[in-house]
mmCIF file of C-alpha atoms in Angstrom:
data_model
loop_
_atom_site.group_PDB
_atom_site.id
_atom_site.type_symbol
_atom_site.label_atom_id
_atom_site.label_comp_id
_atom_site.label_asym_id
_atom_site.label_seq_id
_atom_site.Cartn_x
_atom_site.Cartn_y
_atom_site.Cartn_z
ATOM 1 C CA CYS A 13 -0.179 4.350 -21.537
ATOM 2 C CA ASP A 14 -0.587 7.139 -17.840
ATOM 3 C CA ILE A 15 1.833 6.712 -15.113
ATOM 4 C CA LEU A 16 -0.197 8.350 -12.342
ATOM 5 C CA LYS A 17 -0.225 8.256 -8.601
ATOM 6 C CA MET A 18 -2.855 6.523 -6.971
ATOM 7 C CA LYS A 19 -4.532 9.981 -5.266
ATOM 8 C CA ASP A 20 -4.715 11.589 -9.109
ATOM 9 C CA ALA A 21 -6.221 8.827 -9.894
ATOM 10 C CA ASN A 22 -9.857 7.876 -10.675
ATOM 11 C CA PRO A 23 -10.769 4.846 -9.678
ATOM 12 C CA LYS A 24 -14.193 5.075 -11.675
ATOM 13 C CA ARG A 25 -12.835 5.538 -15.599
ATOM 14 C CA LEU A 26 -10.220 2.872 -14.905
ATOM 15 C CA TYR A 27 -12.183 1.094 -17.375
ATOM 16 C CA GLU A 28 -10.677 4.076 -20.328
ATOM 17 C CA TYR A 29 -7.446 1.281 -20.611
ATOM 18 C CA ASP A 30 -7.126 -2.545 -21.478
ATOM 19 C CA LEU A 31 -3.545 -3.251 -19.291
ATOM 20 C CA ILE A 32 -3.520 -1.832 -15.515
ATOM 21 C CA GLY A 33 -0.952 -2.217 -12.822
ATOM 22 C CA ILE A 34 -1.465 -1.082 -8.908
ATOM 23 C CA GLY A 35 2.197 -0.764 -7.258
ATOM 24 C CA ALA A 36 2.544 0.405 -3.013
ATOM 25 C CA PRO A 37 4.972 -0.422 -0.922
ATOM 26 C CA THR A 38 4.202 -3.068 1.553
ATOM 27 C CA HIS A 39 2.816 -2.198 4.856
ATOM 28 C CA GLY A 40 2.349 -4.259 7.939
ATOM 29 C CA LEU A 41 3.173 -7.099 5.833
ATOM 30 C CA LYS A 42 0.356 -5.631 2.918
ATOM 31 C CA GLU A 43 -0.884 -3.166 0.752
ATOM 32 C CA PRO A 44 -0.742 -0.689 2.698
ATOM 33 C CA PRO A 45 -5.185 0.937 3.332
ATOM 34 C CA TRP A 46 -5.559 3.277 0.732
ATOM 35 C CA VAL A 47 -4.435 1.106 -1.772
ATOM 36 C CA ASP A 48 -7.711 -1.265 0.169
ATOM 37 C CA SER A 49 -9.836 2.210 -0.312
ATOM 38 C CA PHE A 50 -8.603 2.183 -4.429
ATOM 39 C CA ILE A 51 -9.348 -0.989 -5.146
ATOM 40 C CA ARG A 52 -12.805 -0.350 -3.150
ATOM 41 C CA ASP A 53 -13.895 2.416 -5.453
ATOM 42 C CA MET A 54 -12.310 0.692 -8.691
ATOM 43 C CA ARG A 55 -15.663 0.637 -11.100
ATOM 44 C CA PHE A 56 -16.861 -0.939 -14.669
ATOM 45 C CA VAL A 57 -12.855 -2.592 -14.500
ATOM 46 C CA GLY A 58 -14.849 -6.076 -15.147
ATOM 47 C CA GLY A 59 -12.244 -8.190 -17.790
ATOM 48 C CA LYS A 60 -10.060 -5.779 -17.847
ATOM 49 C CA HIS A 61 -6.141 -7.108 -17.810
ATOM 50 C CA CYS A 62 -4.672 -6.130 -14.784
ATOM 51 C CA PHE A 63 -0.971 -7.079 -12.750
ATOM 52 C CA ALA A 64 0.452 -6.165 -8.781
ATOM 53 C CA PHE A 65 4.415 -5.102 -7.894
ATOM 54 C CA SER A 66 5.646 -3.574 -4.644
ATOM 55 C CA THR A 67 8.849 -2.669 -3.360
ATOM 56 C CA HIS A 68 9.442 -3.847 0.774
ATOM 57 C CA ALA A 69 12.579 -3.444 3.109
ATOM 58 C CA THR A 70 13.955 -7.392 4.275
ATOM 59 C CA LEU A 71 10.020 -9.370 3.118
ATOM 60 C CA PRO A 72 7.694 -8.653 0.669
ATOM 61 C CA GLY A 73 5.403 -10.124 3.398
ATOM 62 C CA ASN A 74 2.016 -11.687 2.171
ATOM 63 C CA PHE A 75 1.094 -8.451 -0.730
ATOM 64 C CA MET A 76 0.119 -10.412 -3.378
ATOM 65 C CA ALA A 77 -1.191 -12.411 -1.849
ATOM 66 C CA SER A 78 -3.480 -9.446 -0.097
ATOM 67 C CA ILE A 79 -3.800 -8.043 -2.696
ATOM 68 C CA ILE A 80 -4.347 -9.897 -5.690
ATOM 69 C CA PRO A 81 -7.592 -11.823 -4.478
ATOM 70 C CA LYS A 82 -9.089 -7.995 -3.425
ATOM 71 C CA LEU A 83 -8.824 -7.205 -7.260
ATOM 72 C CA LYS A 84 -9.853 -11.101 -8.908
ATOM 73 C CA LYS A 85 -13.737 -9.660 -6.849
ATOM 74 C CA LYS A 86 -13.731 -6.527 -9.277
ATOM 75 C CA GLY A 87 -13.693 -9.168 -12.023
ATOM 76 C CA LEU A 88 -9.898 -8.048 -13.259
ATOM 77 C CA ILE A 89 -7.794 -10.156 -14.484
ATOM 78 C CA VAL A 90 -4.579 -10.236 -12.825
ATOM 79 C CA ILE A 91 -1.919 -11.960 -14.969
ATOM 80 C CA GLY A 92 1.091 -10.976 -13.484
ATOM 81 C CA TYR A 93 3.061 -9.567 -10.218
ATOM 82 C CA GLY A 94 6.825 -8.580 -8.937
ATOM 83 C CA ASP A 95 8.076 -7.027 -5.988
ATOM 84 C CA TRP A 96 11.562 -5.262 -5.551
ATOM 85 C CA TYR A 97 13.426 -3.912 -2.454
ATOM 86 C CA GLY A 98 13.574 -0.343 -1.306
ATOM 87 C CA ALA A 99 14.876 1.988 0.843
ATOM 88 C CA ALA A 100 12.727 1.806 3.614
ATOM 89 C CA HIS A 101 13.152 3.438 7.388
ATOM 90 C CA ALA A 102 10.246 3.256 10.605
ATOM 91 C CA GLN A 103 9.990 4.264 13.910
ATOM 92 C CA HIS A 104 11.215 1.505 15.754
ATOM 93 C CA HIS A 105 14.175 0.065 13.216
ATOM 94 C CA ALA A 106 17.407 1.661 12.760
ATOM 95 C CA TYR A 107 18.050 3.525 9.576
ATOM 96 C CA PRO A 108 19.329 2.982 7.002
ATOM 97 C CA TRP A 109 18.071 -0.366 6.834
ATOM 98 C CA TYR A 110 19.561 -2.745 4.827
ATOM 99 C CA THR A 111 17.790 -2.497 1.715
ATOM 100 C CA ALA A 112 18.675 1.458 1.852
ATOM 101 C CA GLY A 113 19.322 2.281 -1.980
ATOM 102 C CA HIS A 114 17.076 0.297 -3.829
ATOM 103 C CA PRO A 115 15.128 0.103 -6.261
ATOM 104 C CA ASP A 116 18.997 0.510 -7.920
ATOM 105 C CA GLU A 117 19.640 0.543 -11.596
ATOM 106 C CA ILE A 118 19.530 -3.781 -11.646
ATOM 107 C CA ASP A 119 16.089 -3.331 -10.220
ATOM 108 C CA LEU A 120 14.733 -0.590 -12.353
ATOM 109 C CA GLU A 121 16.474 -2.326 -15.321
ATOM 110 C CA GLU A 122 14.114 -5.621 -14.373
ATOM 111 C CA ALA A 123 10.927 -3.650 -13.299
ATOM 112 C CA GLU A 124 11.363 -2.570 -17.126
ATOM 113 C CA ALA A 125 12.220 -6.514 -18.048
ATOM 114 C CA PHE A 126 8.958 -7.098 -16.108
ATOM 115 C CA GLY A 127 6.356 -4.265 -17.764
ATOM 116 C CA ARG A 128 7.714 -4.870 -21.349
ATOM 117 C CA GLU A 129 6.572 -8.875 -20.309
ATOM 118 C CA ILE A 130 3.228 -8.600 -19.227
ATOM 119 C CA VAL A 131 2.420 -6.406 -22.495
ATOM 120 C CA ALA A 132 3.124 -8.672 -24.129
ATOM 121 C CA ARG A 133 2.258 -11.719 -22.046
ATOM 122 C CA SER A 134 -1.964 -9.445 -21.760
ATOM 123 C CA ALA A 135 -1.527 -9.094 -25.437
ATOM 124 C CA ARG A 136 -1.179 -13.363 -25.820
ATOM 125 C CA ILE A 137 -3.736 -13.675 -22.961
ATOM 126 C CA SER A 138 -6.721 -12.157 -25.077
ATOM 127 C CA ALA A 139 -5.625 -13.843 -28.294
ATOM 128 C CA GLY A 140 -6.152 -17.056 -26.629
ATOM 129 C CA GLU A 141 -3.878 -18.759 -24.438
ATOM 130 C CA THR A 142 -4.583 -18.608 -20.111
ATOM 131 C CA ASN A 143 -2.126 -21.051 -19.010
ATOM 132 C CA LEU A 144 -0.172 -17.379 -18.805
ATOM 133 C CA ILE A 145 -2.550 -16.650 -15.910
ATOM 134 C CA PRO A 146 -0.626 -17.439 -12.713
ATOM 135 C CA GLU A 147 -1.666 -18.812 -9.741
ATOM 136 C CA VAL A 148 -2.480 -16.453 -6.384
ATOM 137 C CA PRO A 149 0.496 -16.756 -4.259
ATOM 138 C CA ALA A 150 -0.890 -18.949 -0.758
ATOM 139 C CA MET A 151 -1.238 -16.527 2.751
ATOM 140 C CA LYS A 152 1.712 -17.570 4.779
ATOM 141 C CA ASP A 153 2.052 -17.402 8.116
ATOM 142 C CA ILE A 154 5.036 -15.364 8.333
ATOM 143 C CA PHE A 155 5.705 -14.543 11.981
ATOM 144 C CA PRO A 156 4.177 -16.147 14.714
ATOM 145 C CA VAL A 157 2.137 -12.606 16.396
ATOM 146 C CA GLU A 158 0.760 -15.089 19.078
ATOM 147 C CA GLU A 159 3.785 -16.549 20.060
ATOM 148 C CA LEU A 160 6.141 -12.851 20.418
ATOM 149 C CA MET A 161 3.360 -11.563 21.784
ATOM 150 C CA LYS A 162 3.652 -13.691 24.946
ATOM 151 C CA GLY A 163 4.075 -12.663 28.156
ATOM 152 C CA LEU A 164 3.646 -9.012 27.427
ATOM 153 C CA PRO A 165 1.666 -6.391 28.065
ATOM 154 C CA PRO A 166 -1.620 -5.387 25.560
ATOM 155 C CA ILE A 167 -0.188 -2.788 22.799
ATOM 156 C CA ARG A 168 -1.753 0.785 22.809
ATOM 157 C CA LYS A 169 -3.016 0.567 18.839
ATOM 158 C CA VAL A 170 -5.264 4.152 19.096
ATOM 159 C CA ALA A 171 -4.698 7.371 19.447
ATOM 160 C CA LYS A 172 -6.972 9.740 20.944
ATOM 161 C CA TYR A 173 -7.794 13.318 20.296
ATOM 162 C CA GLU A 174 -8.745 15.573 23.308
ATOM 163 C CA LYS A 175 -9.726 18.925 22.378
ATOM 164 C CA GLU A 176 -9.166 20.348 25.164
ATOM 165 C CA LYS A 177 -5.578 20.216 25.366
ATOM 166 C CA CYS A 178 -5.161 21.216 21.754
ATOM 167 C CA LEU A 179 -3.141 23.775 20.812
ATOM 168 C CA TYR A 180 -4.703 24.060 16.965
ATOM 169 C CA PRO A 181 -4.198 27.202 15.078
ATOM 170 C CA ALA A 182 -0.881 27.707 17.113
ATOM 171 C CA CYS A 183 -0.036 24.147 16.976
ATOM 172 C CA ARG A 184 -0.236 21.638 13.576
ATOM 173 C CA LEU A 185 2.548 19.275 14.392
ATOM 174 C CA CYS A 186 0.445 15.923 13.852
ATOM 175 C CA MET A 187 -1.675 17.643 11.706
ATOM 176 C CA ASP A 188 1.313 18.175 9.407
ATOM 177 C CA ASN A 189 3.073 14.946 9.485
ATOM 178 C CA CYS A 190 0.558 12.887 9.567
ATOM 179 C CA PRO A 191 2.041 9.910 6.835
ATOM 180 C CA MET A 192 -1.733 8.724 5.783
ATOM 181 C CA ASP A 193 -3.214 12.591 5.363
ATOM 182 C CA GLY A 194 -5.822 11.482 8.144
ATOM 183 C CA ILE A 195 -5.790 13.972 10.831
ATOM 184 C CA ASP A 196 -7.550 18.114 9.715
ATOM 185 C CA LEU A 197 -8.380 20.116 12.477
ATOM 186 C CA THR A 198 -9.633 22.335 10.709
ATOM 187 C CA VAL A 199 -13.233 20.841 10.481
ATOM 188 C CA ASN A 200 -15.631 20.589 13.026
ATOM 189 C CA PRO A 201 -15.693 17.629 13.826
ATOM 190 C CA VAL A 202 -12.368 17.470 13.413
ATOM 191 C CA VAL A 203 -10.766 14.603 11.226
ATOM 192 C CA PHE A 204 -8.917 12.194 13.787
ATOM 193 C CA MET A 205 -6.735 8.743 11.751
ATOM 194 C CA LYS A 206 -8.274 8.514 8.682
ATOM 195 C CA PRO A 207 -7.634 6.723 7.518
ATOM 196 C CA CYS A 208 -4.174 5.487 9.914
ATOM 197 C CA ILE A 209 -2.215 2.873 9.273
ATOM 198 C CA ASN A 210 -0.783 2.418 13.090
ATOM 199 C CA CYS A 211 2.258 4.369 12.693
ATOM 200 C CA GLY A 212 3.622 3.386 15.834
ATOM 201 C CA GLY A 213 1.112 6.652 17.210
ATOM 202 C CA PHE A 214 3.656 9.575 15.867
ATOM 203 C CA CYS A 215 0.931 11.859 16.517
ATOM 204 C CA GLU A 216 0.825 10.784 20.009
ATOM 205 C CA ASN A 217 3.993 11.143 19.608
ATOM 206 C CA ILE A 218 4.681 14.015 19.063
ATOM 207 C CA CYS A 219 1.927 16.423 19.869
ATOM 208 C CA PRO A 220 3.451 19.088 22.718
ATOM 209 C CA THR A 221 0.443 18.235 25.339
#
């Protein structure tokens, strides 16, 4: 049994395991983009058992409804999923958020019990009890986004790299603080917003120029 950060896991060697678990925070009401990239790169996992778990602030969103079909498309058999509250912060929310202090001891006990149950369920499914495989959660319309946006100016979602204004190497603020490590000014052409989670323009907000 190995527990790895996703950046340290090799998506092309997961076939070495009998049971694969993927966990991440909920971002934008679904799984983060680096999880999508990891799943796209997975190889040779057809028929393997899999489970998903997430932490989230107020709402789990559509994390499971989004990620499970992608895992199934890779041929994985998703045998369970779970979610728990987690501490969260965002530029446009007050801090601390309601879920500060989570996961707490109760959450961790529940997660451990969930893990043990998943292992036992995997063995039972392998023995023929296919009725233990859960259905995929339905996608929910959580927020009426179009209704909320009526009358508001359009949101500019994409920052722009302007070489003539950039102070690198004297300044590295955007590169050192991007939550996705999606900016690299050391190469030519520069890597900018690849990947990007649309965090609200943090790179743009901290840029001195």
